[in-house]
Short mmCIF file of C-alpha atoms in Angstrom, two decimals:
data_model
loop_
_atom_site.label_atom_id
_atom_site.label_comp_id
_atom_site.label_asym_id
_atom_site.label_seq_id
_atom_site.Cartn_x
_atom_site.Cartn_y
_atom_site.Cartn_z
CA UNK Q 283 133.96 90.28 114.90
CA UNK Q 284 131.77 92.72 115.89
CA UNK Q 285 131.81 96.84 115.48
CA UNK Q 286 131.24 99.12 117.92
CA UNK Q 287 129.44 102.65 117.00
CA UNK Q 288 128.63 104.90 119.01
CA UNK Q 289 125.83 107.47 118.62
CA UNK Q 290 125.06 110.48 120.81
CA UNK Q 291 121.17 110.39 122.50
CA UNK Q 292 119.04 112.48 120.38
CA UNK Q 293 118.66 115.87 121.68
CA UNK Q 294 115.12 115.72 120.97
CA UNK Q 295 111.72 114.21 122.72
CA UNK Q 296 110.86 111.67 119.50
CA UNK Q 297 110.95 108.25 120.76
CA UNK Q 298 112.26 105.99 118.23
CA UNK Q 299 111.16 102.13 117.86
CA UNK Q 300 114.04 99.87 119.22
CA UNK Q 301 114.00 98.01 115.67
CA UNK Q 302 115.52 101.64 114.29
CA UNK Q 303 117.77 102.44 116.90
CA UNK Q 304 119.23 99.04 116.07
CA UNK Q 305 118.95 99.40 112.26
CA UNK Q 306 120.37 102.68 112.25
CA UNK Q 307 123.06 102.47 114.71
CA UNK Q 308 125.23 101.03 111.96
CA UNK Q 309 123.96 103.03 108.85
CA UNK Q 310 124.63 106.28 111.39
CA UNK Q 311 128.05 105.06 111.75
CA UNK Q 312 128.98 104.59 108.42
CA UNK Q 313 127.40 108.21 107.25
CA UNK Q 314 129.64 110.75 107.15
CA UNK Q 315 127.57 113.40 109.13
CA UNK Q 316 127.86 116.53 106.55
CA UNK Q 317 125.74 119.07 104.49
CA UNK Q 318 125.75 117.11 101.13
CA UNK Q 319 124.34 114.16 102.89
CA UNK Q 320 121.87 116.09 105.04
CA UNK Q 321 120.34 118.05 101.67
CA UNK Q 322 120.32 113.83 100.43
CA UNK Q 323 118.49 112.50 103.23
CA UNK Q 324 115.96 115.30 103.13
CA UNK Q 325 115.56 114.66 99.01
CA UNK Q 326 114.73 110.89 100.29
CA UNK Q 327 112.56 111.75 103.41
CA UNK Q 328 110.54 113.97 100.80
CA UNK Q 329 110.31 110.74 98.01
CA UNK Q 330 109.73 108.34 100.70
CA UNK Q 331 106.41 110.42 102.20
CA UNK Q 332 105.18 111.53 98.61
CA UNK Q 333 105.56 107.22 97.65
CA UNK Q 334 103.40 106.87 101.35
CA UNK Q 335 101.12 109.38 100.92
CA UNK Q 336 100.47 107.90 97.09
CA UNK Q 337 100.38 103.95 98.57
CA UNK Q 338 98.48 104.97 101.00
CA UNK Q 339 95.74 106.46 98.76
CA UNK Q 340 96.26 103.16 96.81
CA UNK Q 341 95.45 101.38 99.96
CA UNK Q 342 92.31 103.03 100.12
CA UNK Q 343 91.22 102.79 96.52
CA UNK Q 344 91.66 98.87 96.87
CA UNK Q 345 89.79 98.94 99.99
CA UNK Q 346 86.84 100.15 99.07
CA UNK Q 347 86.85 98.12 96.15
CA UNK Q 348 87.10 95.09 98.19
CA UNK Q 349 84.11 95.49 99.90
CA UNK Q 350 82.36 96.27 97.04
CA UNK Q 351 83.28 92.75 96.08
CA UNK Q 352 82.47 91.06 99.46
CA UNK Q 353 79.33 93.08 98.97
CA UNK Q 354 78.78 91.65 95.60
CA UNK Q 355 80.44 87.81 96.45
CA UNK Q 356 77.65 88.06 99.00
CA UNK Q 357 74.81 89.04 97.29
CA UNK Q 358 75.25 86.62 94.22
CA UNK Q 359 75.74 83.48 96.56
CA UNK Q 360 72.57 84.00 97.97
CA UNK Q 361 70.71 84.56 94.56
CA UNK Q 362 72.93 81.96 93.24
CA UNK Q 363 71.40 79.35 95.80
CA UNK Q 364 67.59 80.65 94.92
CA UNK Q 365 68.91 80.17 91.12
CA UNK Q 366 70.19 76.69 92.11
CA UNK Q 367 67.16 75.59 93.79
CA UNK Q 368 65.12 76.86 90.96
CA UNK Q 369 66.89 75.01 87.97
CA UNK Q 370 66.77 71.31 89.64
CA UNK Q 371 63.87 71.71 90.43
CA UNK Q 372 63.06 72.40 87.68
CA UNK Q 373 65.13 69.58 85.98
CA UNK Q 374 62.90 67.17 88.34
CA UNK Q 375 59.78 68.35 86.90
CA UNK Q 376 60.94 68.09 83.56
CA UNK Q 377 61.90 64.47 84.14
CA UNK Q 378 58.74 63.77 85.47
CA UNK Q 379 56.47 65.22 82.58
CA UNK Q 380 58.85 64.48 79.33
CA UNK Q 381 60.66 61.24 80.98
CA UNK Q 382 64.35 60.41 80.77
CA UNK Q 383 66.04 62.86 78.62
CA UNK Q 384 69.35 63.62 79.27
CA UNK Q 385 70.62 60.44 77.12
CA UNK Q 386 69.30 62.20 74.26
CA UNK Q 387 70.91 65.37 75.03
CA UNK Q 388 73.83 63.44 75.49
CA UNK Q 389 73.54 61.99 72.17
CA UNK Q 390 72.96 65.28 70.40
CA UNK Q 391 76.11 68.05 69.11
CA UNK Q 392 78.18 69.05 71.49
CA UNK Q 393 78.88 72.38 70.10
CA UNK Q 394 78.67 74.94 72.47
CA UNK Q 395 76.34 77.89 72.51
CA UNK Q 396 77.74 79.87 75.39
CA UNK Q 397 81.38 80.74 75.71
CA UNK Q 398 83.14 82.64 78.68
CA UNK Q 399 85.73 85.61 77.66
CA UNK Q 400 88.34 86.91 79.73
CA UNK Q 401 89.05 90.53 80.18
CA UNK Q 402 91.02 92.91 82.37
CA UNK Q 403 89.82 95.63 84.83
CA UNK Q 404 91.99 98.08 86.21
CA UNK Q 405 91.46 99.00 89.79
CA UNK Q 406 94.51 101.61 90.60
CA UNK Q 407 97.27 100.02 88.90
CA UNK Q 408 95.84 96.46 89.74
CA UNK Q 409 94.68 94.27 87.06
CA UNK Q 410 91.76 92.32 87.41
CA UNK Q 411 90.47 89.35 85.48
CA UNK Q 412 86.96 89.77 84.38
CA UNK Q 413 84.74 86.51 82.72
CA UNK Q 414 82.31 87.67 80.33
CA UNK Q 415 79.55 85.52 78.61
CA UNK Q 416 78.66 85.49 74.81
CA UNK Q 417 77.01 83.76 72.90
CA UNK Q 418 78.42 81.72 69.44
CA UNK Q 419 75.84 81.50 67.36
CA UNK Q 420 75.53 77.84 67.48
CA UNK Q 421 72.26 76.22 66.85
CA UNK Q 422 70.89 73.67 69.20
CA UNK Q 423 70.52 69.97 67.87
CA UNK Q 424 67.95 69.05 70.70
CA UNK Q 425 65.18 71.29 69.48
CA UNK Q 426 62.96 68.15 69.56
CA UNK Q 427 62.91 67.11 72.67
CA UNK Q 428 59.80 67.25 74.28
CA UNK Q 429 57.61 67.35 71.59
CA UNK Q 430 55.66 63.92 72.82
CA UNK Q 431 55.23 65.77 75.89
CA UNK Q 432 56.72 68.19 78.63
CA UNK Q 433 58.23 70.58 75.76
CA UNK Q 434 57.00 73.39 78.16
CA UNK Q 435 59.08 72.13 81.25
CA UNK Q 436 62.18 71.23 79.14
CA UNK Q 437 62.65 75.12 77.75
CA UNK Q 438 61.83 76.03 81.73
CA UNK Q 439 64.63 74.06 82.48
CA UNK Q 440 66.95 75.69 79.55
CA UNK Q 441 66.34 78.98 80.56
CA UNK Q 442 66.42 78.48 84.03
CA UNK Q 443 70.25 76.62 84.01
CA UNK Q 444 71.38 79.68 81.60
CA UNK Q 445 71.02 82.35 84.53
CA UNK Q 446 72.31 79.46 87.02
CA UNK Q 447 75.36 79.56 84.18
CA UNK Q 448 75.41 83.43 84.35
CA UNK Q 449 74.89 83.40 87.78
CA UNK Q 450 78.06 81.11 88.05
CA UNK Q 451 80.44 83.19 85.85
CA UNK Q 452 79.42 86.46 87.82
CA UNK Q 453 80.53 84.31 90.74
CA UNK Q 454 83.50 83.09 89.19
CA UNK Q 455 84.82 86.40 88.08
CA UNK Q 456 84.09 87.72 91.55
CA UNK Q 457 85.99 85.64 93.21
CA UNK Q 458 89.13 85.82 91.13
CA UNK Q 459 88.90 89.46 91.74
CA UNK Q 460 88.10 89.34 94.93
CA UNK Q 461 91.35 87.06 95.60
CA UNK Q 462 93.83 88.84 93.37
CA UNK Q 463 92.68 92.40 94.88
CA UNK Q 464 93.25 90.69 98.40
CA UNK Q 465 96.46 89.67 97.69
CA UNK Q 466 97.48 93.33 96.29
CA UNK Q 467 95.40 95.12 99.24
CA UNK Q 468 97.86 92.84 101.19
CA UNK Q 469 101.21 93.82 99.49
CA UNK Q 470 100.55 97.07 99.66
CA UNK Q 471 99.80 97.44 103.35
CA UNK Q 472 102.97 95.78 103.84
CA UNK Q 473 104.75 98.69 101.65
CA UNK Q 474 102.80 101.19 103.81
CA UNK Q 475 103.62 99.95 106.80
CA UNK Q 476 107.56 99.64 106.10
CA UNK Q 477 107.87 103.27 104.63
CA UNK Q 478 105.80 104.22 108.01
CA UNK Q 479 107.62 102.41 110.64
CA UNK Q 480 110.54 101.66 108.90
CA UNK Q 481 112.07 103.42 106.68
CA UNK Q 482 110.50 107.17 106.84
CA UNK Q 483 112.10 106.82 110.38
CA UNK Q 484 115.57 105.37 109.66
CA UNK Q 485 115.90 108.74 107.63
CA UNK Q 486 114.95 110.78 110.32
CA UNK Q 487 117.13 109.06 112.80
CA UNK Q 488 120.29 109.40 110.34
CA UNK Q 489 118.54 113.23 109.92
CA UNK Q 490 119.01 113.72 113.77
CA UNK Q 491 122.01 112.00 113.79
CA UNK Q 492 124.30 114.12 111.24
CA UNK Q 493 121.95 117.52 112.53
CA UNK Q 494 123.66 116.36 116.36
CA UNK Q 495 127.13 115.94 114.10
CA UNK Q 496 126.87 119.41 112.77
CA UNK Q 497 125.83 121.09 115.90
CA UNK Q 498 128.39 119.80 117.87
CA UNK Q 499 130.95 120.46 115.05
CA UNK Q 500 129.58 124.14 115.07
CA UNK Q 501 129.94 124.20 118.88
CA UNK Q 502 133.64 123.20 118.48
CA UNK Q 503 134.46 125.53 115.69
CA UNK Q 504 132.92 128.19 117.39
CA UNK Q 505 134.65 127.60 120.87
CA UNK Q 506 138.01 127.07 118.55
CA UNK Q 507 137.10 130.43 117.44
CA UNK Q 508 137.02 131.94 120.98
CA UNK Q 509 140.27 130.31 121.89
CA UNK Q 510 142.08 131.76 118.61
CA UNK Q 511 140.85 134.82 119.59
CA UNK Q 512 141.70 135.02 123.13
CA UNK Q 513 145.44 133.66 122.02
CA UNK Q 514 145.12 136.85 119.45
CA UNK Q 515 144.49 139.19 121.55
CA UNK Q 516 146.88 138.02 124.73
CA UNK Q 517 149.64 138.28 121.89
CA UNK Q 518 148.81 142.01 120.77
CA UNK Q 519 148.83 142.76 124.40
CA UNK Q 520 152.19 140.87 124.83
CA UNK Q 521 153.30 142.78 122.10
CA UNK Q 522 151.97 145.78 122.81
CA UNK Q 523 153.75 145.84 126.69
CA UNK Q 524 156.83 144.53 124.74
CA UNK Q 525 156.90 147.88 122.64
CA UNK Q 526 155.79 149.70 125.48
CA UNK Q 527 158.93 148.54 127.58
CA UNK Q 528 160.91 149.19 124.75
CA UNK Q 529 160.33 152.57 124.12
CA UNK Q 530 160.39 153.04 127.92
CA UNK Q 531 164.22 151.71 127.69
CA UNK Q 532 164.84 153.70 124.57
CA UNK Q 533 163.85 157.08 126.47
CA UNK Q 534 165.80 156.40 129.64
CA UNK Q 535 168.89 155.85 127.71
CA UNK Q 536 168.41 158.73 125.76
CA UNK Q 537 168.24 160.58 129.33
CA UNK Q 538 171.19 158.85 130.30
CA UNK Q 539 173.19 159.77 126.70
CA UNK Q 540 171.73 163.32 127.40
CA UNK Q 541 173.58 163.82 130.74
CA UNK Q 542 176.66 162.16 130.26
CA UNK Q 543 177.07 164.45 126.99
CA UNK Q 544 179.07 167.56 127.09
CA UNK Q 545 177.19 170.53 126.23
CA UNK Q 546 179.99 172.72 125.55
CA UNK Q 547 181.96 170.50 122.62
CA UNK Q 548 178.79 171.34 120.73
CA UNK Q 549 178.80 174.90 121.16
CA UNK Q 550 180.22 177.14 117.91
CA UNK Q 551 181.24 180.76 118.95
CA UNK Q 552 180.57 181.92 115.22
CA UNK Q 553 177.46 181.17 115.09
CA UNK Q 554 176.32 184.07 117.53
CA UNK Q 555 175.76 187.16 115.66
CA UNK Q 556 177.95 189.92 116.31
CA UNK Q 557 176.62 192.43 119.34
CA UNK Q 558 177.18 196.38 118.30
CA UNK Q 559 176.82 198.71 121.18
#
């Protein structure tokens, strides 16, 4: 079953988006339209533009630092090729001058020299992972290759796949920034938006809606006012022509007690002084 509110056309020109209207036409039903709730509304039409104003600062922040990474993403893939390039062919020459060596590298302790540590970068309020190369201290166990021949090419080859591997981590950590930032840049666009369109002007349209309530209410009390005052003053004047005829009625029949009285019962001879001639 469903309800049927009814909400006065704002008095103003602010065209509100037909999603509100239809949001709002039940939450401006159901809110009493009074002073308490208007001081309310105004407290969260403040916290909801301070939390848009901050997000959208946010927004910015993570922005810019997301196309410092595309920048960066960028710039390393096309080093990272030139790197790429560089260390196979490198590992072809190095074939070629010390023969077939990887079996013996292969062979030799697989301990590992280089490690990758994680850490966190903070990026306003978002965390971001960040892979880190060290080193373990390990010795190598293949020291001896190449010492028949093509020594030379094989410690090209080393040092040119360890800035291929740094090359890669760089990348790596790039990118898993670069995905978790878009993901937050996304998230809090959405929140922007939906405080912007959505709810900063539901609480105007409920702010209209009880300032209508309370004008009209004022309009009533005041024309109340003017009809309790009108009924006030026709009384005095009713009673003030009531007295009026009533004292007129009181003096004619004191005229009329006045003439039908007989002067003479009231007169005393002894109280006129004697006369002496």
């Amino acid at each position: 079953v469903g309800r049927l509110y009814y909400i006065a056309p704002p008095s103003s020109s602010v065209d509100y988006p037909d999603r509100v209207k239809k949001s709002k036409a039940t939450m401006s039903g159901q809110v009493p339209p009074t002073r308490m709730n208007q001081q309310v509304f105004k407290l969260k039409k403040k916290a909801a533009e301070g939390g848009h104003k901050l997000l959208k600062k946010k927004a910015d922040a993570l922005k810019v630092k997301f196309n410092d990474y595309a920048k960066n993403i960028a710039e390393t893939k096309q080093h990272m090729s030139t790197d790429s390039s560089n260390a196979f062919f490198s590992m072809t020459q190095a074939e070629y001058a010390a023969g077939e060596f990887k079996q013996k590298v292969a062979e030799g302790s697989m301990t590992a020299r280089v490690r990758v540590g994680a850490g966190v970068d903070n990026v306003a309020g978002v965390k971001l992972p960040v892979f880190t190369k060290y080193e373990t201290g390990a010795q190598a166990s293949n020291q001896s290759l190449g010492l028949v021949g093509g020594g030379k090419k094989i410690q090209q080859v080393r040092e040119k796949f360890t800035i291929l591997l740094e090359m890669l981590i760089k990348l790596a950590s790039l990118q898993t920034s670069f995905v978790t930032l878009d993901e937050a840049l996304k998230v809090t666009n959405r929140r922007v938006n939906a405080l912007e369109n959505v709810t900063i002007p539901r609480i105007q349209y409920t702010l209209d809606y009880i300032a209508r309530e309370l004008d009209e209410l004022e309009r009533e009390d005041f024309t109340r006012l003017k009809l309790v005052k009108k009924l006030n003053e026709a009384m005095e004047k009713e009673q003030k022509k009531a007295k009026a005829l009533e004292n007129e009625a009181t003096l004619k029949m004191q005229k009329l007690n006045l003439k039908d009285k007989d002067i003479t019962a009231e007169f005393d001879a002894n109280d006129d002084e004697d006369v002496v001639f």
